[in-house]
PDB file of C-alpha atoms in Angstrom:
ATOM      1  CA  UNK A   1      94.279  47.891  35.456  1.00 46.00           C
ATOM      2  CA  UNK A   2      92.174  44.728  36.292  1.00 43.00           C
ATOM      3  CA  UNK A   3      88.906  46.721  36.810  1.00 47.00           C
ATOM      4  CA  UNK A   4      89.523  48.031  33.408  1.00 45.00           C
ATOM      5  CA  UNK A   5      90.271  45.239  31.870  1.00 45.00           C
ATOM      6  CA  UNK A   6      86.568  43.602  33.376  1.00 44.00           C
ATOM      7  CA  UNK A   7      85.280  46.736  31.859  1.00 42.00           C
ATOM      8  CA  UNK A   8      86.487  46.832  28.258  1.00 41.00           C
ATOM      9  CA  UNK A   9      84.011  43.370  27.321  1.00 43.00           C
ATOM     10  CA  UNK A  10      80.590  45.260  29.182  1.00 41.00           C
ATOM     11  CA  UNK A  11      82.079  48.056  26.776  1.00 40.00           C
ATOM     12  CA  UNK A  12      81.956  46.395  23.441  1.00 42.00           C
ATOM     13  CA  UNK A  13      79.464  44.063  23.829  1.00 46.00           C
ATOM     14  CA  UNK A  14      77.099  46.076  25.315  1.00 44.00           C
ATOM     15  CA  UNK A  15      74.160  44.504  27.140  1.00 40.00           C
ATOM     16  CA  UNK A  16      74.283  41.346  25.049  1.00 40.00           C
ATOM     17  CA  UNK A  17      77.166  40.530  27.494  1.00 36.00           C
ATOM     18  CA  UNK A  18      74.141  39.663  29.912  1.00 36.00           C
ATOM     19  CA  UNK A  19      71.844  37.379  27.475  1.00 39.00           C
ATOM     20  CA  UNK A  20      71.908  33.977  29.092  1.00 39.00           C
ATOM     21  CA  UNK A  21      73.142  31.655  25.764  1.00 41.00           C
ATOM     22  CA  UNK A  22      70.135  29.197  24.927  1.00 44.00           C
ATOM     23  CA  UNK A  23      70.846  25.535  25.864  1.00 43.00           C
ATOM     24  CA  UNK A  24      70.529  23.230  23.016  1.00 43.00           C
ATOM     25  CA  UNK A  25      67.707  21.582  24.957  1.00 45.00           C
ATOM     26  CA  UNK A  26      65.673  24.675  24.617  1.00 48.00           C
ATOM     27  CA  UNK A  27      66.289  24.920  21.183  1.00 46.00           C
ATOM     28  CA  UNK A  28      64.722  21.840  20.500  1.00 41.00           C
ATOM     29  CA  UNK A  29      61.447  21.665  22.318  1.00 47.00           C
ATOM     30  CA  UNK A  30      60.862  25.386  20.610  1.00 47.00           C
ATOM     31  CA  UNK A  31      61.797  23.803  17.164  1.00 43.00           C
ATOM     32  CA  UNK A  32      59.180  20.657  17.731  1.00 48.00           C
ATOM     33  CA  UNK A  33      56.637  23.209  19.464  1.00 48.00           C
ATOM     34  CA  UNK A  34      56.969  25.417  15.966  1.00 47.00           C
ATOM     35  CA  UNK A  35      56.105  22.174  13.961  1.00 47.00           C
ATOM     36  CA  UNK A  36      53.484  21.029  15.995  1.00 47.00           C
ATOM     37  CA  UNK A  37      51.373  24.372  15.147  1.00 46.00           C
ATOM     38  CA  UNK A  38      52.533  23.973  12.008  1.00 43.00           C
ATOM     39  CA  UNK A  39      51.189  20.064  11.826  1.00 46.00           C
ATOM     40  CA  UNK A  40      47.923  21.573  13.011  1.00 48.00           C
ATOM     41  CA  UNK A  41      47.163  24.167  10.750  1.00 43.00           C
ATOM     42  CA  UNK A  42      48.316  22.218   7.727  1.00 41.00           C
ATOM     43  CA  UNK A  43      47.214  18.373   8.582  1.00 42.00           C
ATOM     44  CA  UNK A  44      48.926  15.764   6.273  1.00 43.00           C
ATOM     45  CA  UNK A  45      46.606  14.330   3.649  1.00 39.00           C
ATOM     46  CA  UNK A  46      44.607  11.036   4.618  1.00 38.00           C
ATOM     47  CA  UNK A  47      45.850   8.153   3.788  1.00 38.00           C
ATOM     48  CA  UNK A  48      42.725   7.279   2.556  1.00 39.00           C
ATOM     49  CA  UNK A  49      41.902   9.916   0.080  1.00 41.00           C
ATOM     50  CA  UNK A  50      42.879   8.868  -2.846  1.00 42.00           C
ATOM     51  CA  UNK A  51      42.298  10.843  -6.082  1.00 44.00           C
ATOM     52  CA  UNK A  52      42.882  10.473 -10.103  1.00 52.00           C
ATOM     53  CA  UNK A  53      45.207  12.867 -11.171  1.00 55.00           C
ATOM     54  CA  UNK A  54      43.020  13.883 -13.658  1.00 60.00           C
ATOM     55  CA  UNK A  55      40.568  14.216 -11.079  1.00 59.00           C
ATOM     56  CA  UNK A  56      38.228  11.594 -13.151  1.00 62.00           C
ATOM     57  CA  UNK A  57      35.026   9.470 -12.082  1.00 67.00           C
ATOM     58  CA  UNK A  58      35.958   5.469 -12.160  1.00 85.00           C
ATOM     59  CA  UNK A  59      32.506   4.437 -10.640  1.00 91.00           C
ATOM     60  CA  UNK A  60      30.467   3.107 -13.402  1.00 94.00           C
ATOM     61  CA  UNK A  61      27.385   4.809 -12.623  1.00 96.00           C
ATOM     62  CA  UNK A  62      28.645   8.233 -12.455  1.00 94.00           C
ATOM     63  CA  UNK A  63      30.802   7.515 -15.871  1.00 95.00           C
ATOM     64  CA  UNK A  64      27.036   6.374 -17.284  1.00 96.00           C
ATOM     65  CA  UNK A  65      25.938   8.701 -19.629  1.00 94.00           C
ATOM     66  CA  UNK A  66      22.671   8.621 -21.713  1.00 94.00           C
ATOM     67  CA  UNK A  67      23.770   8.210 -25.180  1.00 94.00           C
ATOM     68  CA  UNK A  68      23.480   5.579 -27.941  1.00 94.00           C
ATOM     69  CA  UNK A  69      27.486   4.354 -27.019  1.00 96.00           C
ATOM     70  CA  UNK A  70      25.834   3.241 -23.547  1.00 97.00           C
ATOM     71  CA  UNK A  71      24.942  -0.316 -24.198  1.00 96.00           C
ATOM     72  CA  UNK A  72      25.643  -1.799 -20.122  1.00 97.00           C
ATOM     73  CA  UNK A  73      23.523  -0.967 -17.130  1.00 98.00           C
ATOM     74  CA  UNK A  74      25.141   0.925 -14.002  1.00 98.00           C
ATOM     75  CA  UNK A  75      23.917   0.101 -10.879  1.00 98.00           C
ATOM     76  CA  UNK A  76      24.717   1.863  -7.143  1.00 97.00           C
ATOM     77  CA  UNK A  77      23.887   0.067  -3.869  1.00 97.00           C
ATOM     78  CA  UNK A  78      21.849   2.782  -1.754  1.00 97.00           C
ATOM     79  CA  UNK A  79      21.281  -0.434   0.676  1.00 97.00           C
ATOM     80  CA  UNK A  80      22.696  -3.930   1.184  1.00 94.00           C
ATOM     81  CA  UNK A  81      19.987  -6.287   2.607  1.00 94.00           C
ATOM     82  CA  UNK A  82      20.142  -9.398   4.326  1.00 94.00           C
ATOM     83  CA  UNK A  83      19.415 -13.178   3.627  1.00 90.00           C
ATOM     84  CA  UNK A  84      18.572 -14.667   0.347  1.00 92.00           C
ATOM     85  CA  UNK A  85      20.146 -13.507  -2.765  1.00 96.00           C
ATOM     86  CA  UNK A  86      18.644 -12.359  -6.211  1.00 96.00           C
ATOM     87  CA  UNK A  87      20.377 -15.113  -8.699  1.00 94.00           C
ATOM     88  CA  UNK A  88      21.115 -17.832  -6.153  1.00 92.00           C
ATOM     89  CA  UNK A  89      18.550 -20.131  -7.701  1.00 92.00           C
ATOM     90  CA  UNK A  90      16.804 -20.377 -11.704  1.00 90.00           C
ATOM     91  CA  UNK A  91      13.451 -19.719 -11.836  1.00 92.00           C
ATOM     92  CA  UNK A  92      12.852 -17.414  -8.615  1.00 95.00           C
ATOM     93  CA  UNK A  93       9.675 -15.852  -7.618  1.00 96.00           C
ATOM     94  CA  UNK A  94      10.527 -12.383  -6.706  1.00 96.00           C
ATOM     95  CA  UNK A  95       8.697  -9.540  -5.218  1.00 96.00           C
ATOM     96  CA  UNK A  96       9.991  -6.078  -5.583  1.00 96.00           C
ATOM     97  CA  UNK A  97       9.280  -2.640  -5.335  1.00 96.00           C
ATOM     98  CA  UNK A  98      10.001   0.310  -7.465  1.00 96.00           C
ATOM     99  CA  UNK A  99      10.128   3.878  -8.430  1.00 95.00           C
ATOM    100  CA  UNK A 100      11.544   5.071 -12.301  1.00 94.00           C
ATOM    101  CA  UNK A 101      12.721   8.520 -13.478  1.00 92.00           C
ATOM    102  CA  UNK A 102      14.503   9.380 -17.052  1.00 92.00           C
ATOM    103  CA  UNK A 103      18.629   9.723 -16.533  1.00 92.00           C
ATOM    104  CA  UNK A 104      18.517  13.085 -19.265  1.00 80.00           C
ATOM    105  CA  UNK A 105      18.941  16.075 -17.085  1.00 61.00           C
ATOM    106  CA  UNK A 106      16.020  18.030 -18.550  1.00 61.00           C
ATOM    107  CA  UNK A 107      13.758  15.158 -17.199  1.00 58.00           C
ATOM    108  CA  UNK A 108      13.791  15.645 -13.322  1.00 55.00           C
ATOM    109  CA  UNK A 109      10.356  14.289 -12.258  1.00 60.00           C
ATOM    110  CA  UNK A 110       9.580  10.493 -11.351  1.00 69.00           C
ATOM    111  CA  UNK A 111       7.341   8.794 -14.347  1.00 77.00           C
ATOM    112  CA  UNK A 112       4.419   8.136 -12.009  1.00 79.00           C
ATOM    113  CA  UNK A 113       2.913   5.387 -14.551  1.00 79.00           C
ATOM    114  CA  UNK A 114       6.205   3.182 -13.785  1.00 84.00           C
ATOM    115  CA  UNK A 115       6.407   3.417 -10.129  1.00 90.00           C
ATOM    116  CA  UNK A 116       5.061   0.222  -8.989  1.00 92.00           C
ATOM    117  CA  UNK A 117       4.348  -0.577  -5.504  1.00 93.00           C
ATOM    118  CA  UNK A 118       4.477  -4.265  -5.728  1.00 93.00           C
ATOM    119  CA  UNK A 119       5.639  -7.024  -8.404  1.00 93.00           C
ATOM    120  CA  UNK A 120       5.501 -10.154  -8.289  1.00 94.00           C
ATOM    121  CA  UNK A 121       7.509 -12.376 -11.415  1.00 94.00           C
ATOM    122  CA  UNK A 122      10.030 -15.205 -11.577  1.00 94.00           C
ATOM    123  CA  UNK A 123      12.970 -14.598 -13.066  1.00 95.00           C
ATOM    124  CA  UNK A 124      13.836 -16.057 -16.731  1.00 93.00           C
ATOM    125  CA  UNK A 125      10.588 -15.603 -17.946  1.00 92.00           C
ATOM    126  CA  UNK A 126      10.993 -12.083 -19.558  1.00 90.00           C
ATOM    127  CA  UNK A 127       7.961 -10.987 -17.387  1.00 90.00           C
ATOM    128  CA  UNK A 128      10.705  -7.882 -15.936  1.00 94.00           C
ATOM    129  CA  UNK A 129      12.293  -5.553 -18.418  1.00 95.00           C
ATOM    130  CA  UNK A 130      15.729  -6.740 -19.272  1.00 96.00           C
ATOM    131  CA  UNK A 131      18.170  -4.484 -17.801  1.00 97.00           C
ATOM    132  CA  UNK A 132      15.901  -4.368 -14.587  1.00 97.00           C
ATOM    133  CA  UNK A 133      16.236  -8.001 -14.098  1.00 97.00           C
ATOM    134  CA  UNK A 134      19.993  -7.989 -14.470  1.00 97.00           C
ATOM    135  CA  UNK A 135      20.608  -5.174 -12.155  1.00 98.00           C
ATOM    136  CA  UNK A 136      18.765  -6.863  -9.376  1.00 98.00           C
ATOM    137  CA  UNK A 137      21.037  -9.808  -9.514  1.00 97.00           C
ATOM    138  CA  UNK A 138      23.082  -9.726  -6.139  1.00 97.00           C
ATOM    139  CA  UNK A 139      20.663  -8.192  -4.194  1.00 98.00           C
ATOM    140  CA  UNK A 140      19.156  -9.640  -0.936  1.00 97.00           C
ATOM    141  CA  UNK A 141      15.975  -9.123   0.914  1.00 97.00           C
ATOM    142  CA  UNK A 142      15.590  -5.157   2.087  1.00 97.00           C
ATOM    143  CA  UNK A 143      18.504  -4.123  -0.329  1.00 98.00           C
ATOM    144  CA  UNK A 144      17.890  -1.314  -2.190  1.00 98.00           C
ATOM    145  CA  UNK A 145      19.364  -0.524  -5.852  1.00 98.00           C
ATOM    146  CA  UNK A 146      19.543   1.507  -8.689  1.00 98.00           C
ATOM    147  CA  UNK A 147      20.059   0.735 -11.645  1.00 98.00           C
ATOM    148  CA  UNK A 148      20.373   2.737 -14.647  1.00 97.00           C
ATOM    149  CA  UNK A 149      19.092   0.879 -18.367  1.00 97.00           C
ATOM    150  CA  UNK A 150      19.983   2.437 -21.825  1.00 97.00           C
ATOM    151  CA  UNK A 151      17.540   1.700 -24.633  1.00 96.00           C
ATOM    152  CA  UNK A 152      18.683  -1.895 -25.627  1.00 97.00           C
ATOM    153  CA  UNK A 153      18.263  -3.055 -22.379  1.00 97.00           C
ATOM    154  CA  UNK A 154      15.128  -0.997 -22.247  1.00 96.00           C
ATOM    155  CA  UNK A 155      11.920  -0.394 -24.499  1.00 94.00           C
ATOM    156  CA  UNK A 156      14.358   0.582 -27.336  1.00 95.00           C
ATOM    157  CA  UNK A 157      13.811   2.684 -30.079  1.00 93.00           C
ATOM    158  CA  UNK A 158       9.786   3.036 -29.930  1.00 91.00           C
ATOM    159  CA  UNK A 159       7.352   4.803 -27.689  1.00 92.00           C
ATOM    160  CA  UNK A 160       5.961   2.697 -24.904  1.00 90.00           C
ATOM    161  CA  UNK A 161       2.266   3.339 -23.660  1.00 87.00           C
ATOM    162  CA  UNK A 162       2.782   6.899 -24.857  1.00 86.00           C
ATOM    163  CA  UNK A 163       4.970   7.943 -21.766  1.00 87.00           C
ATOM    164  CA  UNK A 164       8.565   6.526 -22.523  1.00 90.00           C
ATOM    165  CA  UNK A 165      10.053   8.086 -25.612  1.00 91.00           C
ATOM    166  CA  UNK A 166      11.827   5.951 -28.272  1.00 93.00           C
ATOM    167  CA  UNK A 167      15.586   4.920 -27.121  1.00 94.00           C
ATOM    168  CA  UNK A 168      15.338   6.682 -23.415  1.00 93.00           C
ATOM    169  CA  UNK A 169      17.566   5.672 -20.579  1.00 95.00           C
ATOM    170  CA  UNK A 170      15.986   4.960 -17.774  1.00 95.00           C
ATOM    171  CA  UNK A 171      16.698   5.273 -13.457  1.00 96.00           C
ATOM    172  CA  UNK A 172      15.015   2.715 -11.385  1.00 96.00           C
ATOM    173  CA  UNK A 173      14.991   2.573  -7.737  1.00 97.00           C
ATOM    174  CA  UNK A 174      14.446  -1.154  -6.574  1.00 97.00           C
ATOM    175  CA  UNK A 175      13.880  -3.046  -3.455  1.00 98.00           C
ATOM    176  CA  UNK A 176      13.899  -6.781  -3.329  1.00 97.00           C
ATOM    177  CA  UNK A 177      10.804  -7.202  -1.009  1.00 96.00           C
ATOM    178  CA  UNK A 178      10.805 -10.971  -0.649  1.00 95.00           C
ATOM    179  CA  UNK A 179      12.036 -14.013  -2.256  1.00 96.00           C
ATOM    180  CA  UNK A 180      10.306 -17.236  -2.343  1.00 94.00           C
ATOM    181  CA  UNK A 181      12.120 -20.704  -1.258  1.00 89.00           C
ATOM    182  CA  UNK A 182       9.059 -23.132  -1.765  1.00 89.00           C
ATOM    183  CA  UNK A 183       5.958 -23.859  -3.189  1.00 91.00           C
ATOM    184  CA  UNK A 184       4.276 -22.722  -0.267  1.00 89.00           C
ATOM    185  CA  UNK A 185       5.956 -19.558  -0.051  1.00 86.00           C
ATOM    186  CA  UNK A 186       5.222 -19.051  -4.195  1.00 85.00           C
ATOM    187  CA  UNK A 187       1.068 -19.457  -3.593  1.00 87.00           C
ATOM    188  CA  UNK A 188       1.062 -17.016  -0.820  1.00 87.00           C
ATOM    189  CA  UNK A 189       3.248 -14.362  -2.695  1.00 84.00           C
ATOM    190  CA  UNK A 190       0.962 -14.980  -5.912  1.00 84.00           C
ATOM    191  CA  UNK A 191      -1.477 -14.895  -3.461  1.00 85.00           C
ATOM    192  CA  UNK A 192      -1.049 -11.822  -1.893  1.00 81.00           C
ATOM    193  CA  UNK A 193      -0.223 -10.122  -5.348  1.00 76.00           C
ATOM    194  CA  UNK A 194      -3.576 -11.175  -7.052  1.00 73.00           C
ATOM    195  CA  UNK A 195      -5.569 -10.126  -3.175  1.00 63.00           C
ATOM    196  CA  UNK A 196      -7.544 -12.275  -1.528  1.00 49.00           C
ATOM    197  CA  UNK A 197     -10.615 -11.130  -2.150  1.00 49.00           C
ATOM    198  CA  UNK A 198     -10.150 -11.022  -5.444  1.00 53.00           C
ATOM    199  CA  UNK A 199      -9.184 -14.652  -5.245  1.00 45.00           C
ATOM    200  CA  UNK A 200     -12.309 -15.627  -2.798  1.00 52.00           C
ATOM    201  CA  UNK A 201     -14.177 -13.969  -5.604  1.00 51.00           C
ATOM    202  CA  UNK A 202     -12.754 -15.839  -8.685  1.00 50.00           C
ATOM    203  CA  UNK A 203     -13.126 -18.897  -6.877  1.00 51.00           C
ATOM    204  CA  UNK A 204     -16.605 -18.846  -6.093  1.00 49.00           C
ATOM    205  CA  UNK A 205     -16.859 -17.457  -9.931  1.00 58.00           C
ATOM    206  CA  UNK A 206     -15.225 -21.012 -10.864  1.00 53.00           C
ATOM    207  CA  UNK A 207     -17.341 -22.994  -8.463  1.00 50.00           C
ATOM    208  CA  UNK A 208     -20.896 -21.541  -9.784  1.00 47.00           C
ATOM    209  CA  UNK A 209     -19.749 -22.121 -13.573  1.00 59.00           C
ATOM    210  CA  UNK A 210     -18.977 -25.886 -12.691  1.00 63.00           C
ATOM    211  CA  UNK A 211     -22.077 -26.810 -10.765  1.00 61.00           C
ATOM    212  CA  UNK A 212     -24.779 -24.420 -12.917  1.00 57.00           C
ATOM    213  CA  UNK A 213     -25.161 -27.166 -15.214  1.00 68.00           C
ATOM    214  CA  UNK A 214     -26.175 -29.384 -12.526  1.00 67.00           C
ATOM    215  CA  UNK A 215     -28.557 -27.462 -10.625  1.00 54.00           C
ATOM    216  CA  UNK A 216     -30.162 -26.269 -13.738  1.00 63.00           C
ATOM    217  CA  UNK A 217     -30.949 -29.907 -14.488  1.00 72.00           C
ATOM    218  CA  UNK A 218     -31.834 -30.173 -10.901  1.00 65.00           C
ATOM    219  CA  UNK A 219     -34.391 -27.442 -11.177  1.00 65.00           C
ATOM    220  CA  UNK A 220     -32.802 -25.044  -9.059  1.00 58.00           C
ATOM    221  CA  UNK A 221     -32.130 -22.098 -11.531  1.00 62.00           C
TER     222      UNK A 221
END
């Protein structure tokens, strides 16, 4: 009667009557082990990436666009620089660098006319197209800019040396070469601009106009 009363359970049950019962210690390290993998194929979002909803541009220079509504400049850092700083002082003597392009898609190419490899010109005195000379403000020696410049800030609305077309909007590429902090720095950047044997030349030009008049009445010429 006993043996078949240890029976009857293997009976019914069948061999689930021998399936150890999981611990509830088990259970958990397979539930955190299942999240894990899941962590790892579906990462959380950054923190960091942070998106419109509508999935819009808020970065001035990509919301430029070249029509007659753009009246501001956009400029993008490409580098920072070091030291002085564009707009510190009135009246600086600045030397930059620079290459310019049209912002209209269909022009692609560089304007090779308006890529300058040195320029020398203190600010205030309207010797720098306008919207240039604003978007240079804030940068310091090395930096690197550009700086997009609709029409009004530009050569408006009429041709300029037959290569800009009336009311285009223009993409420069700028680098603040040097900025002068004294007279002395000043002569040798105007120097350097002009070339010195250009200026050896001049000067000796100057020199033989002022004395001619004396050595002709000397005899000499």
């Amino acid at each position: 009667m006993v043996q078949t009363a240890l029976l009857l359970p293997l009976l019914l049950n069948g061999a689930a009557a021998f399936v150890p019962m999981q611990s509830s210690s088990n259970s958990v390290q397979r539930y955190e082990s299942a999240t894990t993998t899941m962590n790892q194929l579906v990462p959380e979002a950054s923190a960091l990436d942070v998106v419109d909803e509508d999935g819009a541009a808020t970065d001035p220079y990509d919301l430029y666009e070249p029509t007659s509504a753009q009246k501001t400049i956009a400029t993008r850092d490409v580098a920072v620089g070091s030291g002085y700083t564009v707009g510190e002082d009135e009246n600086q003597l600045l030397q930059i660098k620079f290459t310019t392009k049209f912002v209209e898609g269909k022009f692609t190419a560089d304007i090779r006319e308006f890529n300058v490899p040195s320029m020398v010109f203190k600010t205030g005195e309207q010797r720098c197209l306008p919207g240039l000379e604003q978007g240079l403000k804030g940068m310091k020696v090395g930096g690197v800019r550009k700086v997009r410049v609709p029409p009004n800030k530009g050569y408006g609305d009429n041709w300029y040396r037959g290569v800009v077309p009336p009311n285009s909007h223009l993409e420069f590429e700028a680098e603040v070469m040097a900025i002068a902090q004294s007279p002395g720095e000043e002569f040798m950047m105007k120097l350097e601009q002009f070339g010195v044997e250009r200026a050896i030349g001049a000067s000796v030009c100057f020199l033989y106009l002022a004395i001619s008049p004396i050595l002709e009445q000397k005899g000499y010429i």
